[in-house]
CSV table of C-alpha atoms and ligand atoms in Angstrom, one decimal:
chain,number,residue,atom,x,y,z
A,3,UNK,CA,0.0,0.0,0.0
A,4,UNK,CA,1.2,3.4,-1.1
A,5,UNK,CA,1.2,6.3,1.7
A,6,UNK,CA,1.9,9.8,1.2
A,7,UNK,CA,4.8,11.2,3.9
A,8,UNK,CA,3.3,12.0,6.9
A,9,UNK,CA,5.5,15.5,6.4
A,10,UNK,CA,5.2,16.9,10.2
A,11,UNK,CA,5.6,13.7,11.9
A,12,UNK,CA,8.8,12.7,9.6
A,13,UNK,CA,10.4,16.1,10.1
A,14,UNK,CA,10.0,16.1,13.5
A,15,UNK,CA,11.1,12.5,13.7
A,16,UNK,CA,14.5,13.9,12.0
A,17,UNK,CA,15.3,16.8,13.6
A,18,UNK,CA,13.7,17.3,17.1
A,19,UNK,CA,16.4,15.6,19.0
A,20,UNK,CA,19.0,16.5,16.9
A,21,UNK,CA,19.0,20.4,17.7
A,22,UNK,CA,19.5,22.3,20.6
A,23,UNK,CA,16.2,24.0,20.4
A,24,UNK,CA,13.0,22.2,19.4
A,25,UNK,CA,11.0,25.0,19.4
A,26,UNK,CA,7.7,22.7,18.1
A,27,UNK,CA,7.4,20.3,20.5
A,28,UNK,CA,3.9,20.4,20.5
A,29,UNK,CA,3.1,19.4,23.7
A,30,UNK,CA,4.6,20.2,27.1
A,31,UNK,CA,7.9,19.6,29.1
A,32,UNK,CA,7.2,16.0,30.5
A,33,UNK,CA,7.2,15.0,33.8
A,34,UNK,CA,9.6,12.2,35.7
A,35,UNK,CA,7.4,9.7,37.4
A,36,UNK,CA,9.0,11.4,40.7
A,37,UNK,CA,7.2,14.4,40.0
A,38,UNK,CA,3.8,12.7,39.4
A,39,UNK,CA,3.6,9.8,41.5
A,40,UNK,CA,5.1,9.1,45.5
A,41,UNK,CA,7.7,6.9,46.0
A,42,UNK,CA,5.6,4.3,47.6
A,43,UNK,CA,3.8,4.1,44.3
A,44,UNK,CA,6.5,4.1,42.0
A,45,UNK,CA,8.3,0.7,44.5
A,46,UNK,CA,4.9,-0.7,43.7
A,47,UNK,CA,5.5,-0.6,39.7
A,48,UNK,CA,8.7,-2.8,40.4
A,49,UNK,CA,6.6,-6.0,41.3
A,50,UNK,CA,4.3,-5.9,38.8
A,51,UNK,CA,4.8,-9.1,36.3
A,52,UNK,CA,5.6,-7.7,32.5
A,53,UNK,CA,2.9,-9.8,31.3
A,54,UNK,CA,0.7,-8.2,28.0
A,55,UNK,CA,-2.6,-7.5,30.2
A,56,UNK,CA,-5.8,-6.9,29.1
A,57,UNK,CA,-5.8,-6.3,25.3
A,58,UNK,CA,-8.5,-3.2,25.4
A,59,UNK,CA,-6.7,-1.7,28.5
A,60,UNK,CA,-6.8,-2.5,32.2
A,61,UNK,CA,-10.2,-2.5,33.6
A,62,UNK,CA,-8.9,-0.1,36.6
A,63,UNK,CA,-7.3,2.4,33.7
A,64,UNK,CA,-11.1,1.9,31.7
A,65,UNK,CA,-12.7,2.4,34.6
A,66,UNK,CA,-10.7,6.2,35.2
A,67,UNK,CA,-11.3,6.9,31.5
A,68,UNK,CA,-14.7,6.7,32.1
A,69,UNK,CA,-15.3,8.6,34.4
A,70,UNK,CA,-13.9,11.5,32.8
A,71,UNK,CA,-16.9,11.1,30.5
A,72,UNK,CA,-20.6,11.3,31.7
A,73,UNK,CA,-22.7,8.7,31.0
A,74,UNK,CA,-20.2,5.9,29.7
A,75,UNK,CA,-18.5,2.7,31.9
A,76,UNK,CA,-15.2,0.9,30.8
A,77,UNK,CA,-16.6,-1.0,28.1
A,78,UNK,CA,-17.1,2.4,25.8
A,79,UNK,CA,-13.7,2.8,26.4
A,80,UNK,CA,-10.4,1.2,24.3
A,81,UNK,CA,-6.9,1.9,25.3
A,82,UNK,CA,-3.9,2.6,23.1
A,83,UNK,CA,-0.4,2.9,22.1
A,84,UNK,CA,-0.7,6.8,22.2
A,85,UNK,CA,-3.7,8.8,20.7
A,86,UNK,CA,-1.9,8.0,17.4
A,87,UNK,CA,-3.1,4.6,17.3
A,88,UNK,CA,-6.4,5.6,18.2
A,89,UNK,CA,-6.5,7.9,15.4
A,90,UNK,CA,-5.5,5.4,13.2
A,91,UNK,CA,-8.0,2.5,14.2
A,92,UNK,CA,-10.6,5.3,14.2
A,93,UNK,CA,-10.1,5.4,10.1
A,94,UNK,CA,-9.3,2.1,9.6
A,95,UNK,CA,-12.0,0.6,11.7
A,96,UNK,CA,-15.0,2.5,10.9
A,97,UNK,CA,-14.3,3.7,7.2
A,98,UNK,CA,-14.3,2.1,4.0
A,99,UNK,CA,-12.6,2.8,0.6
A,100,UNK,CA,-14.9,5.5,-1.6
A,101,UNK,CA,-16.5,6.3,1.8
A,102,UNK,CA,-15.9,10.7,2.3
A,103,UNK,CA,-14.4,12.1,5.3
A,104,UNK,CA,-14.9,15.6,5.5
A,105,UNK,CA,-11.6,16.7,7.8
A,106,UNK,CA,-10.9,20.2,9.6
A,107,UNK,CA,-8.1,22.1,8.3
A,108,UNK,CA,-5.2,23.5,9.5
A,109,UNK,CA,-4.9,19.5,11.8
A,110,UNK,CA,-2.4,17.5,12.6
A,111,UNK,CA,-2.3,15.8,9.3
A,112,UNK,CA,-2.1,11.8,10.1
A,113,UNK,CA,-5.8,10.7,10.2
A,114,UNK,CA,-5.6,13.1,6.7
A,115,UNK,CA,-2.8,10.6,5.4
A,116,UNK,CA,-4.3,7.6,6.5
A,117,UNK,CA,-7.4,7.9,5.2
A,118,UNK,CA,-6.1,8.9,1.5
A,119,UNK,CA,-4.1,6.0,1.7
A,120,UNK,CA,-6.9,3.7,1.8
A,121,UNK,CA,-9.1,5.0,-0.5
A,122,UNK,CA,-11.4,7.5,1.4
A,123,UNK,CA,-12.5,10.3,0.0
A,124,UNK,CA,-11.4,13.0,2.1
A,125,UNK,CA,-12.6,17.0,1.8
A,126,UNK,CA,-11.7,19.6,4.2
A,127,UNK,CA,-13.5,22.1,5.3
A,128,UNK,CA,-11.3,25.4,6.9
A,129,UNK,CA,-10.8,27.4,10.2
A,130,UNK,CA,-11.0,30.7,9.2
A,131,UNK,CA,-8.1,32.8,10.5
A,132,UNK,CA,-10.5,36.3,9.8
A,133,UNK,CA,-13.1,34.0,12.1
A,134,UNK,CA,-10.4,33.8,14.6
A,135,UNK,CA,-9.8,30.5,13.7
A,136,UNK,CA,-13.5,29.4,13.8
A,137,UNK,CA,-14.9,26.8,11.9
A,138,UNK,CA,-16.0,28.1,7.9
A,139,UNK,CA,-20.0,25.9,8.7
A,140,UNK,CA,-21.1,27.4,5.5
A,141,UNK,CA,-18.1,25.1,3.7
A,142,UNK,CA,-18.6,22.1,5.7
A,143,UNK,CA,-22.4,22.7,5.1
A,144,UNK,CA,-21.8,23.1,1.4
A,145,UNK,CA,-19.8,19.5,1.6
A,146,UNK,CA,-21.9,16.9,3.1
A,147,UNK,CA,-23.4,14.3,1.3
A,148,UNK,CA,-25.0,11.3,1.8
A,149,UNK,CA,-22.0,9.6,1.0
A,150,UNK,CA,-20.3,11.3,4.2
A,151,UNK,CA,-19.6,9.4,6.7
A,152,UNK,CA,-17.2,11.1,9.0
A,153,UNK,CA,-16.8,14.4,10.3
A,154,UNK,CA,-13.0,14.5,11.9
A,155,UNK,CA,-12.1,17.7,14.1
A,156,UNK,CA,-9.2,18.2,16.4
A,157,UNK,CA,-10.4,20.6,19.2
A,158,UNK,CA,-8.8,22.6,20.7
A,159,UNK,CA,-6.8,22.5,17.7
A,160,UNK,CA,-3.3,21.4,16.7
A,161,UNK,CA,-1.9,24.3,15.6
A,162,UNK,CA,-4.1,26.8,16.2
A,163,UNK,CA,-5.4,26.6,19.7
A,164,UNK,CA,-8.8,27.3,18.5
A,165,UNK,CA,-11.3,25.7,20.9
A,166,UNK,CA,-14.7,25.5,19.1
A,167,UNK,CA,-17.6,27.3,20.9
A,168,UNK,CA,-20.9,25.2,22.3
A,169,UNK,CA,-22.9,26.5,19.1
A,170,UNK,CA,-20.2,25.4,16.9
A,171,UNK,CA,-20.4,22.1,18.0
A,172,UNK,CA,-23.9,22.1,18.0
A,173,UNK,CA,-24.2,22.5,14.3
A,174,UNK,CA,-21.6,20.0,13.6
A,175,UNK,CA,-23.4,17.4,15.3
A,176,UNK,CA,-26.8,19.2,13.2
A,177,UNK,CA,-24.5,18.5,10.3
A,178,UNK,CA,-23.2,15.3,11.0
A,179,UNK,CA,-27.0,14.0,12.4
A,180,UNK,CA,-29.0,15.1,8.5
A,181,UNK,CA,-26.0,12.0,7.2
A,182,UNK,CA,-25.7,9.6,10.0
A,183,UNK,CA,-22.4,10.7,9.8
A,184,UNK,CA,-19.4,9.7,12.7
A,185,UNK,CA,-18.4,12.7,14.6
A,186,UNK,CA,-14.6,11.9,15.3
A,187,UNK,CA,-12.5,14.4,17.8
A,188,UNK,CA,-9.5,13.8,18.5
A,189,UNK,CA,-9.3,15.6,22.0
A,190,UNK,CA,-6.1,15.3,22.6
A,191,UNK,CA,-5.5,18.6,23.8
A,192,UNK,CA,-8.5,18.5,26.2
A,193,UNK,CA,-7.4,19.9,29.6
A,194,UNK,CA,-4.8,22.4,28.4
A,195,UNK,CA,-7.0,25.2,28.2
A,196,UNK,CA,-5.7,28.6,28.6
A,197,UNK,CA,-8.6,29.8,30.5
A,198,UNK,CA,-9.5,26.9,33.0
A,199,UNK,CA,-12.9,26.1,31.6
A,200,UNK,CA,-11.9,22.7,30.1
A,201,UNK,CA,-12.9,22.3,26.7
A,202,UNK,CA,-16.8,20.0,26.7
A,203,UNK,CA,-16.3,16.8,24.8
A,204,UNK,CA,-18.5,15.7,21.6
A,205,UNK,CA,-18.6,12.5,23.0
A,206,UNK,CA,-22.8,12.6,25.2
A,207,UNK,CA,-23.3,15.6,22.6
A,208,UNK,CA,-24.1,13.0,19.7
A,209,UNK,CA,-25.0,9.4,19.6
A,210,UNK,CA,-22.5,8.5,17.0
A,211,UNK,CA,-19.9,10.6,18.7
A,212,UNK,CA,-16.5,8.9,19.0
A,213,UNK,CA,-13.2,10.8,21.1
A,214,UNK,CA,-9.8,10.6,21.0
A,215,UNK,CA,-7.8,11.5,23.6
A,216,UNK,CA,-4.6,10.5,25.7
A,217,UNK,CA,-1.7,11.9,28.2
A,218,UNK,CA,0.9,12.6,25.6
A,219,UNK,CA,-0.1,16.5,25.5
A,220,UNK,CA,-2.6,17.8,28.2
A,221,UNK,CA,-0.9,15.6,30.7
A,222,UNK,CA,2.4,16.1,29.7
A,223,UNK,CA,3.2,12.4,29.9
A,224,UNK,CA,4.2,11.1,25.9
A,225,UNK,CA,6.3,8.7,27.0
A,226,UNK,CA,3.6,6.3,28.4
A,227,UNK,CA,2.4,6.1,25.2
A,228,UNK,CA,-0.8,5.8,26.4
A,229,UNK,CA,-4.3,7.1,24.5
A,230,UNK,CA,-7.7,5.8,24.2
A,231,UNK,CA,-10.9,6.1,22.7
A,232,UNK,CA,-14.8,6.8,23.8
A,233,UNK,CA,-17.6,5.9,22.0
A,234,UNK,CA,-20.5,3.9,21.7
A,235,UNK,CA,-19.7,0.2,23.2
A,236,UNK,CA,-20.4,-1.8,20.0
A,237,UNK,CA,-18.0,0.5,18.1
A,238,UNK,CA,-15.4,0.2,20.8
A,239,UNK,CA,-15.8,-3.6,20.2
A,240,UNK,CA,-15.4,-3.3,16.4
A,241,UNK,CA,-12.0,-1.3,16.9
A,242,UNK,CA,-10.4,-3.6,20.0
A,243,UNK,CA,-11.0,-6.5,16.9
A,244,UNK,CA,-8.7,-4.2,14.9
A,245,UNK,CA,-6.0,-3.4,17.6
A,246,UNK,CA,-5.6,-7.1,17.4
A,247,UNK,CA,-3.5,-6.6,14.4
A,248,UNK,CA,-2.0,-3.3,15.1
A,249,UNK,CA,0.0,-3.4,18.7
A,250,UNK,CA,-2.3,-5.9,20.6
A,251,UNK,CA,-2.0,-4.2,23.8
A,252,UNK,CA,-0.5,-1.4,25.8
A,253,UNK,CA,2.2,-1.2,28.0
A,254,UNK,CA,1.2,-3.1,31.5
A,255,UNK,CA,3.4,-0.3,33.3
A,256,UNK,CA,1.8,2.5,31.4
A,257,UNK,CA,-1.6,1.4,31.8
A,258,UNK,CA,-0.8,1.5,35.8
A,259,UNK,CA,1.0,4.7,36.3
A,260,UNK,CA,-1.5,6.1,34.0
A,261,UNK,CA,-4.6,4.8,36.4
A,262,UNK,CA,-2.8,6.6,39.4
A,263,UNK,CA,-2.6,9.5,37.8
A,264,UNK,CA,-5.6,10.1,36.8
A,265,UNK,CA,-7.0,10.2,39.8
A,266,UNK,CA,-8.6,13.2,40.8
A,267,UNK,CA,-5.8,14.7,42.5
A,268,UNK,CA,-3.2,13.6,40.8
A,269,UNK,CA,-4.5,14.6,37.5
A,270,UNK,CA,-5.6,18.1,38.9
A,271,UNK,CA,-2.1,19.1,40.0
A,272,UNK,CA,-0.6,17.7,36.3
A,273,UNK,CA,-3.5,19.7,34.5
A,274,UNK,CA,-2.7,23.1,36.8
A,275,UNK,CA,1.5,22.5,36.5
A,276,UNK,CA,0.6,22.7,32.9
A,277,UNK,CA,-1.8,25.4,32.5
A,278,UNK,CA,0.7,27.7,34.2
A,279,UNK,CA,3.3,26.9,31.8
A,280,UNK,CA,1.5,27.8,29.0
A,281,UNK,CA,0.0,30.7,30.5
A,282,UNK,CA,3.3,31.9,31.0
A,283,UNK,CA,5.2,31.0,27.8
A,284,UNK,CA,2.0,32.7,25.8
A,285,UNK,CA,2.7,35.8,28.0
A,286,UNK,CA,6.5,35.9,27.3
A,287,UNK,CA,5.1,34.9,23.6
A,288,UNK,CA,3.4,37.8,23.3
A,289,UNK,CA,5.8,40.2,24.7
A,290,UNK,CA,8.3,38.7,22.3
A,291,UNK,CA,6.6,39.4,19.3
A,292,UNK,CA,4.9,42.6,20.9
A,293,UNK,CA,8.8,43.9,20.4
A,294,UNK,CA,8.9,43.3,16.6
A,295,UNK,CA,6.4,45.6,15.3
A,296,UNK,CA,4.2,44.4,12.5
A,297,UNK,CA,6.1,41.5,12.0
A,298,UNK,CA,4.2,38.9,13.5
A,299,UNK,CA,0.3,38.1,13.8
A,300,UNK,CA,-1.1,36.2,16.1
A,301,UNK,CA,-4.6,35.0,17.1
A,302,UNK,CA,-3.6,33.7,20.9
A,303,UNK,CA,-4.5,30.3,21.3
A,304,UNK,CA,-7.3,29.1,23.7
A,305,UNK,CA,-6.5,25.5,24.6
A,306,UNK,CA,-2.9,23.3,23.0
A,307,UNK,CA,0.9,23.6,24.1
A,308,UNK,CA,0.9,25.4,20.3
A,309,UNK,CA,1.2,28.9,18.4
A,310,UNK,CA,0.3,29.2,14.9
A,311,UNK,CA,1.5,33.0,14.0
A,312,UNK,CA,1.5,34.4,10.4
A,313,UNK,CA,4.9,36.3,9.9
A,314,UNK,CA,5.1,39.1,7.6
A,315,UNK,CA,9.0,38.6,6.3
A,316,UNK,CA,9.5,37.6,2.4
A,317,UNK,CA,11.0,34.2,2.8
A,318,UNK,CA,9.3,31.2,2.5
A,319,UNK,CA,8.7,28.9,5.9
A,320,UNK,CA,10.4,25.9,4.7
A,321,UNK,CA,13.3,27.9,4.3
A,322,UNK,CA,12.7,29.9,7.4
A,323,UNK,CA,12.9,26.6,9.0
A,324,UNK,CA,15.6,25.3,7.2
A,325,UNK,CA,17.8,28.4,7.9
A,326,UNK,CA,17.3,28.7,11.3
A,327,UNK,CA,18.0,24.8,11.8
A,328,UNK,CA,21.0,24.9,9.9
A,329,UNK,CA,22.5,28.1,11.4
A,330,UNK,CA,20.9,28.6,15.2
A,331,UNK,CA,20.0,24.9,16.0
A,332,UNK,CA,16.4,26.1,16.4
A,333,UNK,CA,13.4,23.5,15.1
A,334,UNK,CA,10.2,25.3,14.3
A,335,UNK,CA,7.9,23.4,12.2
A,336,UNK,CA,7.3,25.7,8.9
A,337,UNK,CA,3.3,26.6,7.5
A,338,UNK,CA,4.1,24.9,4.7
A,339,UNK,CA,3.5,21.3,6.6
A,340,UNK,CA,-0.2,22.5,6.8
A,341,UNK,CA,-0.2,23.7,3.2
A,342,UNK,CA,-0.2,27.2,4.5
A,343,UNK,CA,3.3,29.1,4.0
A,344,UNK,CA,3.8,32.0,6.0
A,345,UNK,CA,3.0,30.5,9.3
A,346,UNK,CA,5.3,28.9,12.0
A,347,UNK,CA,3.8,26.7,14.6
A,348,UNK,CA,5.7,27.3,17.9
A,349,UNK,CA,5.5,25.2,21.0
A,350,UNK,CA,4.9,26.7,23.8
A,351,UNK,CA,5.1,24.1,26.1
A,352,UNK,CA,8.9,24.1,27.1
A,353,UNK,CA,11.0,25.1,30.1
A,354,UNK,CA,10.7,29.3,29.7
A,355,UNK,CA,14.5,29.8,30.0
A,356,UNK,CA,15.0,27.3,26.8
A,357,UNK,CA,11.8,28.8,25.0
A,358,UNK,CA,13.4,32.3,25.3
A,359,UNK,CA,16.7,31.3,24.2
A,360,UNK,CA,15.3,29.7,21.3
A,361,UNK,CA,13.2,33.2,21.0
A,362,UNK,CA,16.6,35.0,20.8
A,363,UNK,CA,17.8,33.2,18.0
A,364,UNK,CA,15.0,33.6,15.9
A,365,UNK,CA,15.5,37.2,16.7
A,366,UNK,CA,19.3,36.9,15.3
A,367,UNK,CA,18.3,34.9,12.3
A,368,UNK,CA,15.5,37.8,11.8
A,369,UNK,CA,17.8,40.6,11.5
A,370,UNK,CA,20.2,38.5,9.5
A,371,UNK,CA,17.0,38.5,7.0
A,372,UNK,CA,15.8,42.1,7.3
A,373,UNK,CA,19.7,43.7,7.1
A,374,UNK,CA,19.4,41.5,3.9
B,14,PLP,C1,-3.7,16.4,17.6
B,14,PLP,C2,-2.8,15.2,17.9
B,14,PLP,N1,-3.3,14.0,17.9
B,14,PLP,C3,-2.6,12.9,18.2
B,14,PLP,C4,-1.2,13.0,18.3
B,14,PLP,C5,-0.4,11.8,18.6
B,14,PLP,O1,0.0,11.8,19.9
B,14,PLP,P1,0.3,10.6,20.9
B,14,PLP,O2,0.3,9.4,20.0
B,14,PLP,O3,1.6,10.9,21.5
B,14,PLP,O4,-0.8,10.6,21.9
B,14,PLP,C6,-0.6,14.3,18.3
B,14,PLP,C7,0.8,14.4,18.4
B,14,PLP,O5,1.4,15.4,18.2
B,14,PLP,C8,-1.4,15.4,18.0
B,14,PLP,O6,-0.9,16.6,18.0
């Protein structure tokens, strides 16, 4: 089977810890298991027999999904090697070739590359940078069809922070409902809001919603490699028949660390250590490119480790990239791996003194451009 390159992942997979700067990590600085769990806990993980476990996830880790979301118990919940496997067994597992997909752009492109690959039809339909990165609903109105079969958003949005409003939703799911179409979110950024309120899920909105979510970003925990999905139980079924063939199961460890820590209180002090770091980072963000005039426009993000600002400097973002990875060390990921030149996403997410280091060298490589 042919795939097209998954550009952002294979150019982060090149270069992010090969500079000195990875100034597009998109989600935030991780934590040790010292920082999250007590010692007592972490003696505990030593006994535990590296057996596979339970294929769909732990029934204690199900069982702390679900109660993150209303309604649901641990059987509308699937556990998986990161909310990149989710996203994959999402389009493998409930599309079918010649089936359309109609997919919110600017996105973190994999379920986009995926679903090309095997045969769906995919559209997209656009948040609107003169909307303030809201959704354009007259263009995803003017797309459905009764062929349609999944609506795929990413909210709060990877890169532009967006977080869609109530009524935005709402007419999605209107959308979605007149088709009988799957309403697919990937979440993943759920909990790292800038504002506290945390973002509502689709998933209790609409019958045929199904969530992604995961620790890698909100949680600042990637290295678990643990995400899951929520939806309706049958569904959840189908996919865990389909994870059969992709990893089988998670990581025993993982699934336990990641039942501790979402506990209540656990998971409260992660999501608040988190928040403040991005509150902070935006802040010092803003300041930053407060100091260069014109040069840089931003629509502050509301939820997401990300920035996504336009720059108004004739050079190209590939090459933007390129230069200041070749010359300062610095790895920003350029527009032009959303389709949309101009723009640079920025993490946010990092330690401040290394974020403002790798601030100043844009700044160098900046004047280097200007003075020509
Ligand atoms: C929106 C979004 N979804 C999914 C993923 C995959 O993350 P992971 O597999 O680490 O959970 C990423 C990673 O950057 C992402 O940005």
């Amino acid at each position: 089977m042919k795939i097209e390159i998954f550009e952002l992942e294979r150019t982060l997979s090149l270069w992010e810890n090969r500079v000195k700067y990875n100034l597009t990590e998109s989600g935030i600085h991780p934590f040790t298991l010292n920082e999250v769990l007590s010692q007592d806990e972490i003696k505990e993980l030593f006994s535990i027999r590296l057996g596979y476990g339970q294929s769909n996830g732990s029934e204690e880790l199900r069982d702390a999904i679900s109660q993150l979301y209303p309604g649901t118990d641990m059987d509308n919940v699937l556990v998986t090697n990161g909310s990149a496997e989710a996203n994959f067994l999402a389009i493998w597992t409930y599309l079918e070739p010649e089936d359309e997909l109609i997919y919110m752009l600017p996105n973190y492109m994999q379920i986009w590359g995926i679903a090309r690959s095997f045969g769906i039809n995919v559209k997209s339909f656009h948040l609107r940078e003169e909307l303030n990165w809201g959704p354009d609903l007259e263009q995803l109105k003017s797309l459905i069809s009764p062929r349609t079969k999944m609506i795929a958003v990413c909210n709060p949005n990877n890169p532009t922070g967006a977080v869609l409003s109530e009524e935005e939703m709402n007419e999605i799911i209107r959308l979605a409902e007149q088709t009988d179409a799957w309403i697919y979110a990937d979440e993943v950024y759920r909990g790292a809001e800038y504002e506290g309120k945390e973002t509502p899920s689709f998933l209790g909105k609409y019958e045929k919603a199904i969530v992604c979510c995961g620790l890698s970003k909100a949680y600042a925990l990637p290295g678990l490699r643990i995400g899951w999905l929520v939806g309706p139980k049958k569904s959840m079924e189908k996919a865990w028949a389909y994870h059969d063939y992709t990893s089988i199961g998670s990581g025993i460890i993982s699934n336990r660390i990641a039942t501790l820590v979402l506990r209540p209180e656990p998971r409260n002090k992660i999501l608040n250590r988190n928040r403040r770091i991005l509150i902070e980072n935006l802040a010092a963000f803003q300041e930053w490119i407060g100091k260069h005039n014109s040069l840089f426009e931003l629509i502050p993000p509301r939820g997401g480790g990300i920035v996504f600002p336009r720059y108004n400097v004739e050079i190209n973002s590939t090459e933007l990239a390129t230069k200041l990875r070749e010359e300062k060390s610095v790895y920003i990921a350029a527009g032009d791996l959303f389709g949309m030149d101009h723009y640079l996403r920025i993490g946010i997410g990092t330690e401040k003194d290394y974020f403002l280091t790798g601030l100043s060298l844009i700044d160098e490589t900046l004047e280097e451009i200007k003075r020509g």
